[in-house]
């Protein structure tokens, strides 16, 4: 009998009987959308992060787009954001006809460098979209000060950072509007889905109208007060989200433990860069475990070697400004953000999730060490 080769996937959600039970409850209720599970999920999510208000949406991208609409971003405006992110953090401004302006990142945290943001502000700048990349919180106070001094909106793309803390407070409870996402590789999943948190009741009401075709909360089903979208989350997904929130602490603790184990296993690998550690102001929520390969390593060779051993990896993250559609639309080229471009050539995500077995981690670490050597 042949033994199937070991396969270690990049990520895996933590779902069990609890989500199944809650989904069955929704199905049996017959109310699959615009039902009571949405309110319950929003209340529980807001409580989990300490946000005054939460609005559930169909994806993180939808949440970012709605915050751009709410900020009044339109054609001709500029929105400063990070080149080292997932495309949605820039696309949300493009959907509104605005021009994305990429400021370079800090080589240690991989988040926006506030000095580069300040230097990128022009009279046309309307907003900053900060991204807490790989779950590490951005320099929110410094960015907020820049935003305030120029009259800009600050949107926190916390899609990868549920559970992260900046200056000891959870993201979502920092004051500025923030977006969280629940694709299955995230800390919690609803399949697809997202939540926007805000400290403003007015913004919250606007978001709930915008996600629901612009309906006003005091109007009838066919009364539309503004141009809106169908960015609703449905009750089945909300129920999955409730099940996920019940085990959020266990998920986050599991991810922290798995990350610490990788750090221990990989600490001695010559020239390998590891994710930056927490400090007094920044506490990461582990989303992915991304290493920086030594300068002389051939990343493609490392990827195929790991792949040959059944180990999944991903080239996190390509620079957004160098994606073909961005080059074509705006004429961006290499050299615009040298720090992000250099990191982007060398960083690599390893298999990572809350229940990754220690033996699998040891196998990943050994294989990676050999591939680099
Ligand atoms: C930084 C960042 N922003 C935005 C998003 C978009 O979230 P979604 O895939 O739910 O639209 C993601 C998720 O992949 C992300 O990682």
Coordinates of C-alpha atoms and ligand atoms in Angstrom, one line a residue:
X1 CA 0.0 0.0 0.0
X2 CA 1.5 3.4 -1.0
X3 CA 1.4 6.2 1.5
X4 CA 0.1 9.5 0.2
X5 CA 2.8 12.2 0.3
X6 CA 2.4 14.8 3.1
X7 CA 0.5 17.9 2.0
X8 CA 0.8 21.0 4.1
X9 CA -1.5 23.7 2.8
X10 CA -1.0 27.4 3.2
X11 CA -4.0 28.0 5.4
X12 CA -7.1 26.3 7.0
X13 CA -10.1 27.7 8.7
X14 CA -11.2 26.4 12.1
X15 CA -14.8 25.3 11.7
X16 CA -16.6 22.7 13.7
X17 CA -20.0 21.4 14.9
X18 CA -20.9 24.8 16.3
X19 CA -21.0 26.6 13.0
X20 CA -22.9 23.6 11.5
X21 CA -25.5 23.9 14.3
X22 CA -25.9 27.7 13.8
X23 CA -26.2 27.4 10.0
X24 CA -28.9 24.7 10.4
X25 CA -30.7 27.0 12.8
X26 CA -30.8 29.8 10.1
X27 CA -31.8 27.4 7.4
X28 CA -34.7 26.1 9.5
X29 CA -35.8 29.7 10.3
X30 CA -36.5 30.3 6.7
X31 CA -35.1 33.9 7.0
X32 CA -31.8 33.8 5.0
X33 CA -31.1 37.5 4.5
X34 CA -32.0 40.8 6.3
X35 CA -32.8 38.7 9.4
X36 CA -31.9 38.9 13.0
X37 CA -28.5 37.1 12.7
X38 CA -26.9 40.2 11.1
X39 CA -27.7 42.5 14.1
X40 CA -26.5 39.8 16.5
X41 CA -23.2 39.3 14.6
X42 CA -22.7 43.1 14.4
X43 CA -23.3 43.5 18.2
X44 CA -21.0 40.6 19.1
X45 CA -18.3 41.8 16.7
X46 CA -18.4 45.4 18.1
X47 CA -18.2 44.0 21.6
X48 CA -15.3 41.7 20.7
X49 CA -13.1 44.6 19.4
X50 CA -14.5 47.4 21.6
X51 CA -16.0 49.4 18.7
X52 CA -18.9 51.7 19.3
X53 CA -20.6 50.5 16.0
X54 CA -20.2 47.7 13.5
X55 CA -21.8 47.2 10.1
X56 CA -21.5 43.8 8.4
X57 CA -20.8 43.8 4.7
X58 CA -20.3 41.2 1.9
X59 CA -16.5 41.5 1.9
X60 CA -13.6 43.5 3.2
X61 CA -13.4 45.1 -0.3
X62 CA -17.0 46.2 0.0
X63 CA -16.3 47.7 3.4
X64 CA -13.3 49.6 2.1
X65 CA -15.3 50.8 -0.9
X66 CA -18.2 52.0 1.3
X67 CA -15.8 54.0 3.5
X68 CA -14.4 55.7 0.4
X69 CA -18.0 56.6 -0.6
X70 CA -18.7 57.8 3.0
X71 CA -15.5 59.9 2.9
X72 CA -16.8 61.6 -0.3
X73 CA -13.9 60.4 -2.4
X74 CA -14.5 61.1 -6.1
X75 CA -12.8 61.7 -9.4
X76 CA -9.6 63.8 -9.3
X77 CA -9.0 63.0 -5.6
X78 CA -5.8 61.3 -4.5
X79 CA -5.8 58.6 -1.8
X80 CA -2.5 57.6 -0.2
X81 CA -2.0 54.0 0.6
X82 CA 0.6 51.2 0.8
X83 CA 2.1 49.5 -2.2
X84 CA 2.8 46.4 -0.1
X85 CA -0.8 45.1 0.4
X86 CA -3.6 43.2 -1.2
X87 CA -5.0 45.1 -4.3
X88 CA -8.3 45.9 -2.5
X89 CA -6.8 48.6 -0.3
X90 CA -6.0 50.6 -3.5
X91 CA -8.9 49.5 -5.6
X92 CA -11.4 51.0 -3.2
X93 CA -10.2 54.5 -4.2
X94 CA -10.0 53.6 -7.9
X95 CA -13.7 52.5 -7.9
X96 CA -14.5 56.1 -6.9
X97 CA -12.5 57.5 -9.8
X98 CA -9.7 58.6 -7.4
X99 CA -6.0 58.2 -8.1
X100 CA -4.0 55.8 -5.8
X101 CA -0.8 57.4 -4.5
X102 CA 1.7 54.9 -3.1
X103 CA 3.9 55.9 -0.3
X104 CA 6.8 53.6 0.7
X105 CA 6.8 51.3 3.7
X106 CA 8.9 50.9 6.8
X107 CA 11.4 48.0 6.2
X108 CA 10.8 46.6 9.6
X109 CA 7.0 46.6 10.0
X110 CA 6.2 46.5 6.3
X111 CA 3.5 49.1 7.0
X112 CA 3.2 52.6 5.6
X113 CA 6.1 54.9 6.7
X114 CA 4.4 58.0 8.1
X115 CA 7.2 60.3 6.7
X116 CA 6.6 58.9 3.2
X117 CA 2.9 59.5 3.7
X118 CA 3.5 63.1 4.8
X119 CA 5.7 63.7 1.7
X120 CA 3.0 62.3 -0.6
X121 CA 0.3 64.8 0.5
X122 CA -0.8 67.2 -2.2
X123 CA -3.7 69.7 -2.4
X124 CA -5.7 66.9 -4.1
X125 CA -5.2 64.3 -1.3
X126 CA -8.5 63.3 0.2
X127 CA -7.7 60.3 2.4
X128 CA -5.1 57.8 3.7
X129 CA -5.8 54.1 3.7
X130 CA -3.5 52.5 6.2
X131 CA -3.0 48.7 6.0
X132 CA -2.1 46.6 9.1
X133 CA -0.2 44.2 6.9
X134 CA 0.1 40.6 8.1
X135 CA -1.8 41.6 11.3
X136 CA 0.9 44.1 12.5
X137 CA -0.8 47.4 13.5
X138 CA 0.1 50.6 11.5
X139 CA 1.4 53.8 13.1
X140 CA -2.1 55.0 13.6
X141 CA -1.4 57.9 15.9
X142 CA 1.2 59.4 13.5
X143 CA -1.0 58.8 10.5
X144 CA -4.0 60.3 12.4
X145 CA -1.9 63.4 13.1
X146 CA -1.0 63.8 9.4
X147 CA -4.6 63.2 8.4
X148 CA -5.8 65.8 10.9
X149 CA -3.3 68.4 10.0
X150 CA -4.3 68.2 6.3
X151 CA -8.0 67.6 6.8
X152 CA -7.9 64.0 5.4
X153 CA -10.0 60.9 6.2
X154 CA -8.0 58.0 7.7
X155 CA -9.3 54.6 6.9
X156 CA -7.7 51.6 8.7
X157 CA -7.6 48.5 6.5
X158 CA -7.5 46.0 9.3
X159 CA -8.7 43.1 7.1
X160 CA -5.7 41.0 8.2
X161 CA -5.6 42.2 11.8
X162 CA -8.6 41.1 13.8
X163 CA -7.3 41.0 17.4
X164 CA -4.2 43.2 16.9
X165 CA -3.6 46.0 19.4
X166 CA -2.0 49.4 18.9
X167 CA -1.0 51.2 22.1
X168 CA -2.7 48.4 24.1
X169 CA -6.1 49.0 22.5
X170 CA -7.7 46.6 19.9
X171 CA -7.9 47.7 16.3
X172 CA -11.5 48.7 15.7
X173 CA -11.5 50.7 19.0
X174 CA -8.9 53.3 17.9
X175 CA -11.3 56.0 16.8
X176 CA -10.9 55.9 13.0
X177 CA -13.1 53.8 10.8
X178 CA -11.7 50.3 10.3
X179 CA -12.5 47.3 8.0
X180 CA -12.1 43.6 8.8
X181 CA -12.4 40.7 6.4
X182 CA -13.4 37.1 6.7
X183 CA -12.2 35.2 3.6
X184 CA -11.3 31.6 4.8
X185 CA -7.6 32.4 5.3
X186 CA -8.4 35.2 7.8
X187 CA -8.4 34.8 11.6
X188 CA -12.1 34.2 11.5
X189 CA -14.1 33.3 8.4
X190 CA -17.7 33.6 7.1
X191 CA -16.7 32.2 3.7
X192 CA -16.8 35.7 2.2
X193 CA -17.7 38.7 4.4
X194 CA -16.5 41.7 6.3
X195 CA -17.3 44.3 9.0
X196 CA -16.7 48.0 9.2
X197 CA -16.3 49.5 12.6
X198 CA -16.9 53.1 13.4
X199 CA -17.2 55.5 16.3
X200 CA -19.8 57.6 14.5
X201 CA -23.4 56.7 14.6
X202 CA -24.0 58.8 11.5
X203 CA -21.4 56.9 9.5
X204 CA -22.8 53.6 10.8
X205 CA -26.3 54.5 9.6
X206 CA -24.9 55.7 6.3
X207 CA -23.0 52.4 5.8
X208 CA -26.1 50.4 6.5
X209 CA -28.0 52.3 3.9
X210 CA -25.2 52.2 1.3
X211 CA -24.8 48.4 1.7
X212 CA -28.5 48.0 1.2
X213 CA -29.1 49.8 -2.2
X214 CA -29.2 53.2 -0.5
X215 CA -32.4 52.5 1.4
X216 CA -33.1 54.9 4.2
X217 CA -33.8 53.1 7.6
X218 CA -37.1 55.0 8.0
X219 CA -38.2 54.4 4.4
X220 CA -40.0 51.5 2.7
X221 CA -38.5 48.7 0.8
X222 CA -38.6 50.6 -2.5
X223 CA -37.6 54.0 -1.1
X224 CA -34.0 54.7 -2.0
X225 CA -32.5 57.8 -0.5
X226 CA -29.1 57.6 -2.3
X227 CA -27.1 55.6 -4.7
X228 CA -26.2 52.4 -2.9
X229 CA -24.9 48.9 -3.6
X230 CA -25.8 45.3 -2.7
X231 CA -23.0 44.8 -0.2
X232 CA -25.1 42.9 2.3
X233 CA -23.9 40.0 4.4
X234 CA -26.6 37.3 4.6
X235 CA -27.8 35.5 7.8
X236 CA -26.1 32.2 7.0
X237 CA -22.7 33.9 6.9
X238 CA -23.5 36.0 10.0
X239 CA -24.3 32.7 11.9
X240 CA -20.9 31.3 10.8
X241 CA -19.4 34.5 12.1
X242 CA -21.1 34.2 15.4
X243 CA -19.7 30.7 15.8
X244 CA -16.3 32.0 14.9
X245 CA -16.4 34.8 17.4
X246 CA -17.2 32.3 20.2
X247 CA -13.8 30.7 19.6
X248 CA -11.9 33.8 18.7
X249 CA -9.7 33.7 21.8
X250 CA -8.8 30.1 21.1
X251 CA -8.1 30.8 17.4
X252 CA -5.9 33.8 18.2
X253 CA -4.0 31.9 21.0
X254 CA -3.5 29.0 18.6
X255 CA -2.1 31.2 15.9
X256 CA 0.2 33.0 18.4
X257 CA 1.6 29.6 19.5
X258 CA 2.1 28.4 16.0
X259 CA 3.9 31.6 15.1
X260 CA 6.2 31.4 18.2
X261 CA 7.0 27.8 17.3
X262 CA 8.1 28.9 13.7
X263 CA 10.2 31.7 15.2
X264 CA 12.0 29.2 17.4
X265 CA 12.5 26.7 14.6
X266 CA 13.7 29.3 12.1
X267 CA 15.7 31.6 14.3
X268 CA 19.0 30.0 13.5
X269 CA 18.6 30.0 9.7
X270 CA 21.4 32.1 8.3
X271 CA 20.3 35.3 6.6
X272 CA 16.5 34.5 7.0
X273 CA 14.4 37.5 8.0
X274 CA 11.5 36.8 10.5
X275 CA 8.4 38.8 11.1
X276 CA 9.1 41.8 13.3
X277 CA 8.3 41.2 17.0
X278 CA 5.8 43.0 19.1
X279 CA 6.9 46.1 21.1
X280 CA 5.2 48.3 23.7
X281 CA 2.9 49.9 21.1
X282 CA 2.3 47.1 18.6
X283 CA 0.8 43.7 19.2
X284 CA 0.4 41.6 16.1
X285 CA -2.6 39.3 15.4
X286 CA -1.1 36.5 13.4
X287 CA -2.6 36.3 9.9
X288 CA 0.2 34.7 8.0
X289 CA 3.8 33.8 8.7
X290 CA 6.0 35.6 6.2
X291 CA 9.7 35.2 6.0
X292 CA 12.2 37.3 4.1
X293 CA 14.6 35.0 2.2
X294 CA 18.3 35.8 2.3
X295 CA 19.5 38.2 -0.5
X296 CA 21.4 35.4 -2.4
X297 CA 18.5 32.9 -2.3
X298 CA 16.6 32.1 -5.5
X299 CA 12.9 32.5 -4.3
X300 CA 11.5 30.5 -7.3
X301 CA 13.8 27.6 -6.6
X302 CA 12.9 27.7 -2.9
X303 CA 9.2 27.7 -3.8
X304 CA 9.6 24.7 -6.1
X305 CA 11.6 22.8 -3.6
X306 CA 9.0 23.3 -0.9
X307 CA 6.3 22.5 -3.4
X308 CA 8.0 19.2 -4.3
X309 CA 7.7 18.3 -0.6
X310 CA 4.0 19.1 -0.5
X311 CA 4.4 22.4 1.2
X312 CA 2.2 25.3 0.1
X313 CA 3.7 28.8 -0.1
X314 CA 2.7 32.2 -1.5
X315 CA 4.6 35.2 -2.9
X316 CA 3.2 37.6 -0.3
X317 CA 3.0 40.3 -1.5
X318 CA 3.6 41.6 -5.0
X319 CA 3.6 45.4 -5.1
X320 CA 0.3 46.9 -6.1
X321 CA 1.7 49.7 -8.3
X322 CA 3.6 47.1 -10.4
X323 CA 0.5 45.0 -11.2
X324 CA -0.2 45.2 -15.0
X325 CA -3.5 47.1 -14.7
X326 CA -1.9 49.7 -12.4
X327 CA 1.1 50.3 -14.8
X328 CA -1.3 50.6 -17.7
X329 CA -3.7 53.0 -16.0
X330 CA -1.3 55.3 -14.2
X331 CA 2.2 54.6 -15.7
X332 CA 3.7 53.4 -12.4
X333 CA 7.1 51.8 -12.8
X334 CA 9.9 50.2 -10.8
X335 CA 11.6 52.5 -8.4
X336 CA 8.5 54.3 -7.2
X337 CA 8.7 52.5 -3.8
X338 CA 12.1 50.9 -3.5
X339 CA 11.6 49.5 0.0
X340 CA 8.4 47.8 -0.8
X341 CA 9.8 46.5 -4.1
X342 CA 12.8 45.0 -2.5
X343 CA 10.7 43.3 0.2
X344 CA 8.3 42.1 -2.3
X345 CA 11.0 40.2 -4.3
X346 CA 12.1 38.3 -1.2
X347 CA 9.2 37.7 1.1
X348 CA 7.4 34.3 1.2
X349 CA 4.4 33.1 3.2
X350 CA 4.7 29.6 4.8
X351 CA 1.8 27.3 5.8
X352 CA 0.1 28.9 8.7
X353 CA -3.1 28.4 10.7
X354 CA -4.2 27.9 14.3
X355 CA -4.1 24.1 14.3
X356 CA -0.9 23.5 12.3
X357 CA 0.8 20.4 13.8
X358 CA 4.2 20.9 15.4
X359 CA 5.6 18.0 13.3
X360 CA 4.4 19.8 10.1
X361 CA 6.1 23.0 11.2
X362 CA 9.3 21.2 11.9
X363 CA 9.1 19.6 8.4
X364 CA 8.5 23.0 6.8
X365 CA 11.4 24.6 8.7
X366 CA 13.8 21.7 7.8
X367 CA 12.8 21.8 4.2
X368 CA 13.1 25.6 4.0
X369 CA 16.6 25.5 5.7
X370 CA 17.8 22.9 3.1
X371 CA 16.2 24.8 0.2
X372 CA 18.0 28.0 1.2
X373 CA 21.3 26.2 1.7
Ligands
LIG1 C1 -5.1 43.9 3.4 C2 -6.4 43.5 2.8 N1 -7.3 44.4 2.4 C3 -8.5 44.0 1.8 C4 -8.8 42.7 1.7 C5 -10.1 42.4 1.0 O1 -10.9 41.6 1.7 P1 -12.0 40.6 0.9 O2 -11.2 39.5 0.3 O3 -12.9 40.1 2.0 O4 -12.7 41.5 -0.1 C6 -7.9 41.7 2.1 C7 -8.3 40.3 2.0 O5 -7.8 39.5 1.3 C8 -6.7 42.1 2.6 O6 -5.8 41.2 3.0

